[in-house]
XYZ file of C-alpha atoms in Angstrom:
516
model
C 6.050 18.096 -4.510
C 3.416 20.285 -2.837
C 1.210 19.175 0.020
C -1.858 19.275 -2.244
C -0.216 17.009 -4.807
C 0.794 14.557 -2.105
C -2.814 14.519 -0.881
C -4.140 13.759 -4.367
C -1.590 10.981 -4.835
C -2.466 9.561 -1.436
C -6.169 9.519 -2.347
C -5.457 7.896 -5.713
C -2.895 5.292 -4.668
C -3.641 1.852 -6.079
C -4.533 0.397 -2.710
C -7.033 3.150 -1.814
C -10.689 2.290 -1.482
C -11.660 5.472 -3.334
C -9.729 4.483 -6.455
C -11.133 0.971 -6.350
C -14.692 2.296 -6.081
C -14.107 4.682 -8.989
C -12.544 1.923 -11.108
C -15.388 -0.499 -10.360
C -18.049 2.123 -11.131
C -16.222 3.077 -14.334
C -15.853 -0.545 -15.454
C -19.502 -1.316 -14.737
C -20.643 1.828 -16.532
C -18.273 1.170 -19.431
C -19.466 -2.430 -19.774
C -23.105 -1.410 -19.607
C -22.654 1.522 -21.988
C -20.615 -0.471 -24.501
C -23.119 -3.324 -24.390
C -26.085 -0.998 -24.785
C -24.371 0.993 -27.518
C -23.324 -2.169 -29.342
C -26.815 -3.612 -29.236
C -28.343 -0.277 -30.285
C -25.867 0.073 -33.153
C -26.449 -3.480 -34.343
C -30.246 -3.112 -34.237
C -30.168 0.262 -35.991
C -27.702 -1.003 -38.569
C -29.864 -3.973 -39.423
C -32.976 -1.801 -39.539
C -31.387 0.827 -41.815
C -29.833 -1.685 -44.172
C -32.934 -3.874 -44.300
C -35.170 -0.908 -45.039
C -32.904 0.316 -47.868
C -32.376 -3.208 -49.139
C -36.068 -4.134 -49.142
C -37.042 -0.883 -50.799
C -34.477 -1.263 -53.603
C -35.130 -4.983 -54.198
C -38.923 -4.606 -54.190
C -38.696 -1.735 -56.640
C -36.257 -3.735 -58.806
C -38.544 -6.785 -58.761
C -41.492 -4.611 -59.828
C -39.471 -3.048 -62.649
C -38.370 -6.487 -63.846
C -41.991 -7.571 -64.016
C -43.178 -4.396 -65.729
C -40.328 -3.664 -68.144
C -37.886 -6.542 -68.528
C -40.704 -9.046 -68.929
C -42.009 -7.014 -71.912
C -38.789 -7.466 -73.895
C -38.825 -9.835 -76.902
C -37.392 -13.367 -76.599
C -34.289 -12.294 -78.554
C -33.729 -8.619 -77.573
C -31.062 -6.451 -79.084
C -28.377 -4.765 -77.057
C -30.134 -1.426 -77.574
C -33.354 -2.939 -76.207
C -31.535 -4.127 -73.119
C -29.699 -0.837 -72.592
C -32.822 1.261 -73.081
C -34.849 -0.892 -70.702
C -32.047 -0.828 -68.101
C -31.932 2.975 -68.297
C -35.706 3.176 -67.852
C -35.544 0.858 -64.821
C -32.725 2.902 -63.256
C -34.493 6.205 -63.843
C -36.794 5.719 -60.866
C -36.477 7.178 -57.360
C -34.696 4.135 -55.945
C -31.369 5.486 -57.250
C -29.715 2.242 -58.340
C -28.028 0.966 -61.481
C -29.373 -1.905 -63.587
C -27.702 -4.442 -65.835
C -29.747 -6.761 -68.145
C -28.252 -9.945 -69.561
C -29.949 -11.592 -72.548
C -29.200 -13.611 -75.724
C -29.487 -12.331 -79.296
C -29.068 -15.947 -80.387
C -28.544 -19.262 -78.706
C -25.241 -19.143 -76.785
C -24.581 -15.508 -77.752
C -25.157 -13.316 -74.655
C -25.563 -9.567 -74.848
C -25.463 -7.053 -72.016
C -27.252 -3.785 -71.562
C -26.304 -1.509 -68.652
C -27.863 1.717 -67.420
C -24.368 3.155 -66.777
C -21.441 0.939 -67.928
C -18.990 3.235 -66.129
C -20.619 2.436 -62.765
C -21.945 -1.098 -63.061
C -20.677 -3.882 -65.279
C -21.022 -7.638 -65.306
C -17.617 -7.865 -63.539
C -19.200 -6.242 -60.457
C -21.610 -9.144 -60.061
C -20.166 -11.886 -57.794
C -19.851 -15.237 -59.508
C -21.782 -16.957 -56.705
C -24.683 -14.565 -57.184
C -24.746 -15.152 -60.975
C -24.746 -18.872 -60.427
C -27.651 -18.630 -57.950
C -29.656 -16.421 -60.335
C -29.100 -18.704 -63.353
C -30.002 -21.872 -61.451
C -33.488 -23.141 -62.363
C -35.361 -24.750 -59.460
C -38.188 -27.275 -59.675
C -41.630 -25.791 -59.418
C -43.510 -27.167 -56.421
C -46.285 -26.050 -54.128
C -43.669 -24.578 -51.828
C -41.711 -23.046 -54.731
C -44.115 -21.800 -57.452
C -41.387 -19.973 -59.417
C -38.352 -21.533 -61.100
C -36.256 -18.375 -60.606
C -35.978 -16.295 -57.439
C -34.514 -12.950 -56.415
C -31.082 -13.206 -54.728
C -28.967 -10.430 -53.187
C -25.568 -9.940 -51.646
C -23.747 -7.087 -49.893
C -20.295 -6.314 -51.228
C -17.730 -3.555 -51.087
C -15.807 -1.694 -53.747
C -13.216 0.979 -53.050
C -14.242 1.168 -49.402
C -17.892 1.840 -50.285
C -20.529 -0.773 -49.434
C -22.954 -1.852 -52.191
C -26.021 -4.024 -52.510
C -26.014 -6.365 -55.501
C -29.181 -8.294 -56.358
C -30.393 -10.299 -59.323
C -33.181 -12.425 -60.765
C -34.310 -13.901 -64.105
C -37.580 -13.581 -65.982
C -39.500 -16.801 -66.129
C -40.045 -18.336 -69.535
C -36.615 -17.583 -70.958
C -36.507 -13.801 -70.465
C -33.372 -11.822 -69.639
C -31.606 -11.857 -66.262
C -31.450 -8.576 -64.446
C -29.025 -7.289 -61.822
C -29.338 -4.260 -59.552
C -26.415 -2.313 -58.052
C -27.306 -0.051 -55.124
C -24.765 2.145 -53.256
C -25.039 2.089 -49.467
C -22.710 5.071 -48.926
C -25.478 7.227 -47.448
C -26.466 4.459 -45.032
C -22.802 4.006 -44.058
C -22.527 7.736 -43.325
C -25.681 7.566 -41.195
C -24.341 4.545 -39.313
C -20.996 6.289 -38.781
C -22.816 9.270 -37.300
C -24.782 6.884 -35.132
C -21.583 5.159 -33.939
C -20.032 8.515 -33.082
C -23.135 9.506 -31.166
C -23.149 6.223 -29.279
C -19.416 6.568 -28.562
C -19.931 10.056 -27.167
C -22.861 8.780 -25.109
C -20.658 5.955 -23.797
C -17.920 8.408 -22.846
C -20.423 10.678 -21.107
C -21.842 7.670 -19.279
C -18.364 6.684 -18.066
C -17.605 10.251 -16.980
C -20.961 10.431 -15.222
C -20.295 7.124 -13.498
C -16.882 8.353 -12.331
C -18.485 11.482 -10.896
C -21.156 9.373 -9.243
C -18.433 7.080 -7.909
C -16.631 10.090 -6.473
C -19.817 11.223 -4.762
C -20.520 7.696 -3.521
C -16.915 7.232 -2.394
C -16.981 10.545 -0.569
C -20.250 9.604 1.116
C -18.923 6.189 2.129
C -15.331 7.148 2.899
C -16.028 10.281 4.927
C -17.129 8.302 8.001
C -14.380 5.756 7.320
C -11.829 8.566 7.193
C -13.218 10.021 10.422
C -12.966 6.576 11.971
C -9.355 6.229 10.818
C -8.468 9.680 12.188
C -10.132 8.832 15.485
C -8.228 5.527 15.641
C -4.971 7.398 14.962
C -5.700 9.871 17.759
C -6.593 6.986 20.043
C -3.281 5.335 19.182
C -1.478 8.583 20.034
C -2.919 8.436 23.531
C -5.933 10.742 23.158
C -8.252 8.335 24.918
C -11.132 10.810 25.093
C -11.548 10.669 21.294
C -15.140 9.906 20.284
C -17.078 9.862 17.014
C -20.310 11.719 16.370
C -22.921 9.107 15.480
C -25.827 9.887 13.148
C -28.127 7.487 11.337
C -28.699 3.789 11.748
C -26.648 2.225 8.967
C -23.688 -0.151 9.227
C -21.153 2.677 9.441
C -23.109 4.207 12.319
C -23.024 0.849 14.096
C -19.270 0.753 13.503
C -18.909 4.239 15.015
C -20.929 3.195 18.055
C -18.720 0.139 18.455
C -15.618 2.344 18.217
C -16.966 4.730 20.844
C -17.771 1.846 23.151
C -14.325 0.308 22.645
C -12.632 3.685 23.207
C -14.607 4.243 26.400
C -13.715 0.791 27.738
C -10.077 1.333 26.774
C -10.023 4.697 28.536
C -11.410 3.124 31.692
C -8.923 0.251 31.600
C -5.979 2.582 30.936
C -7.118 4.857 33.752
C -7.340 1.880 36.091
C -3.939 0.587 34.991
C -2.399 4.048 35.336
C -3.849 4.379 38.806
C -2.499 0.985 39.822
C 0.876 1.741 38.242
C 1.050 5.100 39.987
C 0.112 3.422 43.257
C 2.828 0.796 42.749
C 5.385 3.443 41.816
C 4.450 5.519 44.857
C 4.717 2.439 47.034
C 8.205 1.626 45.710
C 9.307 5.241 46.138
C 7.876 5.495 49.643
C 9.329 2.119 50.572
C 12.734 3.122 49.259
C 12.655 6.392 51.201
C 11.498 4.634 54.357
C 14.261 2.053 54.022
C 16.977 4.670 53.732
C 16.733 5.701 57.394
C 17.252 2.224 58.892
C 19.767 1.439 56.148
C 21.791 4.483 57.146
C 21.958 3.170 60.673
C 22.740 -0.340 59.504
C 25.457 0.930 57.222
C 27.088 2.827 60.070
C 26.956 -0.281 62.261
C 28.346 -2.548 59.529
C 31.191 -0.122 58.887
C 32.130 -0.328 62.580
C 31.842 -4.116 62.506
C 33.924 -4.274 59.354
C 36.645 -2.190 60.975
C 36.648 -4.519 64.011
C 36.301 -7.711 61.981
C 39.882 -8.832 62.564
C 39.390 -8.608 66.322
C 36.159 -10.609 66.390
C 35.741 -14.219 67.395
C 36.519 -16.459 64.361
C 33.119 -18.066 64.812
C 31.383 -14.684 64.503
C 33.570 -13.138 61.770
C 31.856 -14.954 58.811
C 28.454 -13.833 60.024
C 29.684 -10.271 60.323
C 31.139 -10.423 56.800
C 27.799 -11.713 55.510
C 25.895 -8.913 57.279
C 28.272 -6.318 55.819
C 27.973 -7.608 52.231
C 24.197 -8.032 52.399
C 23.753 -4.562 53.900
C 25.738 -3.076 51.061
C 23.738 -5.111 48.578
C 20.488 -3.928 50.147
C 21.710 -0.357 50.075
C 22.554 -0.680 46.372
C 19.134 -2.204 45.712
C 17.347 0.677 47.454
C 19.378 3.249 45.531
C 18.640 1.440 42.264
C 14.933 1.257 43.098
C 14.851 4.990 43.742
C 16.648 5.593 40.444
C 14.172 3.379 38.579
C 11.303 5.206 40.284
C 12.626 8.534 39.021
C 12.822 7.150 35.482
C 9.296 5.746 35.672
C 7.930 9.001 37.069
C 9.662 10.993 34.320
C 11.508 13.186 36.832
C 15.016 12.155 35.794
C 16.903 15.057 34.210
C 20.280 15.574 32.609
C 22.903 17.827 34.170
C 25.267 18.378 31.274
C 28.931 19.246 31.353
C 31.848 19.077 28.960
C 33.523 15.718 29.568
C 36.841 14.289 28.415
C 35.741 10.724 27.679
C 39.135 9.104 28.316
C 39.461 10.872 31.679
C 35.872 9.953 32.587
C 36.442 6.244 31.893
C 39.748 6.284 33.740
C 38.135 7.917 36.759
C 35.289 5.388 36.725
C 37.696 2.445 36.591
C 40.076 3.926 39.158
C 37.311 4.633 41.666
C 36.372 0.959 41.639
C 39.938 -0.399 41.616
C 39.576 -1.956 38.152
C 42.656 -0.404 36.539
C 44.564 -3.683 36.333
C 41.567 -5.525 34.832
C 40.583 -3.005 32.121
C 42.378 -2.277 28.854
C 41.386 1.220 27.678
C 41.657 2.269 24.047
C 40.603 5.915 24.039
C 42.135 9.047 22.587
C 42.769 11.823 25.059
C 41.034 15.120 24.435
C 37.802 13.682 22.980
C 35.293 16.123 24.483
C 31.549 15.455 24.697
C 28.695 17.314 26.333
C 27.013 14.720 28.530
C 25.849 14.107 32.075
C 29.039 12.878 33.830
C 27.219 11.158 36.721
C 24.894 9.198 34.423
C 27.773 8.318 32.090
C 29.674 6.999 35.117
C 26.644 4.850 36.061
C 26.494 3.414 32.534
C 30.213 2.650 32.403
C 30.270 1.156 35.897
C 27.403 -1.195 35.057
C 28.798 -2.281 31.689
C 32.399 -2.760 32.853
C 31.337 -4.347 36.155
C 29.014 -6.723 34.325
C 31.836 -7.670 31.931
C 34.251 -8.312 34.812
C 31.721 -10.355 36.775
C 30.520 -12.566 33.925
C 33.418 -12.491 31.472
C 36.458 -11.979 33.611
C 39.478 -9.818 32.931
C 40.892 -8.380 30.838
C 37.956 -6.230 29.698
C 38.678 -4.042 26.686
C 36.998 -0.625 26.473
C 37.376 1.108 23.099
C 36.162 4.583 22.200
C 35.490 5.987 18.738
C 33.208 8.475 16.994
C 30.859 7.790 14.105
C 28.459 9.909 12.040
C 24.967 9.848 13.491
C 21.516 10.928 12.305
C 21.812 14.309 14.088
C 25.547 14.888 14.097
C 28.501 12.956 15.435
C 27.940 10.065 17.866
C 30.153 8.746 20.639
C 30.558 4.959 20.506
C 31.980 3.052 23.500
C 32.406 -0.721 23.161
C 32.942 -2.882 26.268
C 34.175 -6.367 25.405
C 35.091 -9.321 27.571
C 36.515 -12.751 26.742
C 34.099 -14.911 28.682
C 31.612 -17.542 27.523
C 29.321 -14.931 25.971
C 25.577 -14.503 26.394
C 23.191 -17.344 25.477
C 21.120 -16.527 22.418
C 17.860 -16.917 24.305
C 19.076 -14.432 26.922
C 20.259 -11.676 24.554
C 16.782 -10.126 24.008
C 16.289 -9.846 27.790
C 19.644 -8.628 29.147
C 18.247 -5.120 29.740
C 15.021 -6.325 31.385
C 14.543 -5.566 35.049
C 15.223 -8.436 37.451
C 15.710 -10.840 34.542
C 17.392 -14.106 35.541
C 19.051 -16.199 32.853
C 18.575 -19.368 34.915
C 15.539 -20.284 36.965
C 17.721 -22.497 39.176
C 19.829 -19.475 40.182
C 17.333 -16.763 41.186
C 19.779 -15.166 43.577
C 22.765 -13.155 42.355
C 25.202 -10.666 43.801
C 23.638 -7.801 41.860
C 20.224 -6.198 42.159
C 19.087 -7.250 38.692
C 18.624 -3.583 37.782
C 22.108 -2.512 36.693
C 21.823 -3.031 32.940
C 18.254 -1.730 32.958
C 19.408 1.490 34.672
C 22.307 1.754 32.228
C 19.861 1.546 29.311
C 17.573 4.179 30.883
C 20.532 6.533 31.312
C 21.521 5.975 27.687
C 17.978 6.625 26.487
C 17.673 9.854 28.453
C 20.780 11.050 26.574
C 19.103 10.170 23.270
C 21.312 7.123 22.820
C 21.075 3.358 23.193
C 22.990 0.224 24.210
C 23.204 -3.001 22.237
C 24.431 -6.401 23.383
C 25.918 -9.150 21.210
C 28.429 -11.955 21.193
C 31.800 -11.537 19.492
C 33.278 -14.343 17.425
C 36.864 -15.515 17.699
C 39.198 -16.519 14.896
C 37.806 -20.056 14.835
C 34.216 -18.763 14.633
C 33.368 -19.739 18.198
C 31.949 -17.268 20.718
C 34.759 -15.231 22.291
C 33.032 -13.109 24.889
C 30.239 -10.565 24.896
C 30.366 -7.007 23.654
C 28.157 -4.130 24.797
C 28.107 -1.053 22.563
C 27.034 2.292 24.005
C 26.060 4.934 21.428
C 25.411 8.510 22.597
C 25.257 11.871 20.812
C 28.431 13.848 21.448
C 26.273 16.823 22.355
C 23.110 15.990 24.322
C 22.061 19.639 24.605
C 19.089 19.167 22.281
C 17.859 16.246 24.381
C 18.331 18.136 27.642
C 16.582 21.194 26.232
C 19.473 23.622 26.690
C 18.802 26.956 24.903
C 22.520 27.634 24.498
C 24.687 24.543 24.126
C 27.920 26.536 24.035
C 27.360 28.342 27.331
C 25.833 25.327 29.072
C 22.869 27.344 30.399
C 19.413 25.903 30.620
C 20.316 22.329 31.682
C 17.818 20.601 33.943
C 18.510 19.640 37.513
C 18.640 15.981 38.497
C 16.013 15.019 41.009
């Protein structure tokens, strides 16, 4: 699908305001046009039919008075036929049928054209109404009246009317074709239908123009909001006019300006805090170096010290090391926050890397490694060692030994991924703690704010995974009885982090950044 087609579909999706405006305009125009056309058709239809009907019936009534009334009391069939032909010979263009009696109870019929109009074409209800004699009153001076009815034969509409001559004369019936009027009304309906279609098309075009006029500033506002969400805080809208959309644009500009000021203030405060932490960490390194040297001497002489002083010396040694680790972790976090942390990639045998990490910390007896030798990955060995040390150390501290470390590969979104699972058999992680295990300085219990660690280990491990383009997840593993059987941390990294590190040639290893 081309980009243009996708744009059209996006503009015409069911939830779009443009489509709704067009549909509403079209429905309103269609309703108005259909209503107007229906009323116009009905009025014209009644006018056309009434004009034709009145003209034919008035002419027929006049002919009945002039010709049929002159017939003898007992006319012959030839008299009736001849008179009917004379009545039908006028300009009204209708057929006539006269019904008389040559003797009492012996009716005779005379028709102007028996092939077109016969007594069978006259509805029984109309014949009954014509033959019915009504009392003569002031309101009804005539015993017989003219009645008419519209009927249809073979798909062609007809007008059938009839009356009777007062004083015992013949009854006459008129048969008028309305085919010409039907053709005129059909032409009128087609014209009104075309006008309705043109009105709907015009309304759709007007809706498009109106939607474009209304949606253009809305679209600009949406684009500006998108840019603002992407971090372009200097985005502003050009404001013209004094309508509601202009007020909305002014409000957006004001909100964007306030947001830019607040973000600038927050960034300045954050940068100041980050600089303070970095400066503090650097300043602490000098006295810590001296303290570390002193504690190393004290630790070497600890066996020769007074038993009353030895515990204090041991406490000073452990706390100095803890403080040193905290300062190093703070400096590492500062580099991540400042965006200066870089990968220094190398080809790493994962099994050897894990073994070296465990061996350097004297954890060989407490760790069960399940890793295939020769699994090579292109990663930052120092940062991988930091991740493994934090995950395995955390498992040993909170879950106890043995800790099982398993290594496997799985297909990833951009190639093959390295998956390292670190599992212990301890009490697991409380459900309310799981979402926060990678937060900085997070304490699972408010009653135990102090711990042996710095509170930054898992956070630094996650940052090192993210800089590789990977991630770490934490969960509880279930035992055979369904109960919690320890925690499991899963590290997922791309086997080749060259794309993340920005190396131009992954095979030669050139172009890797330097760690700061």
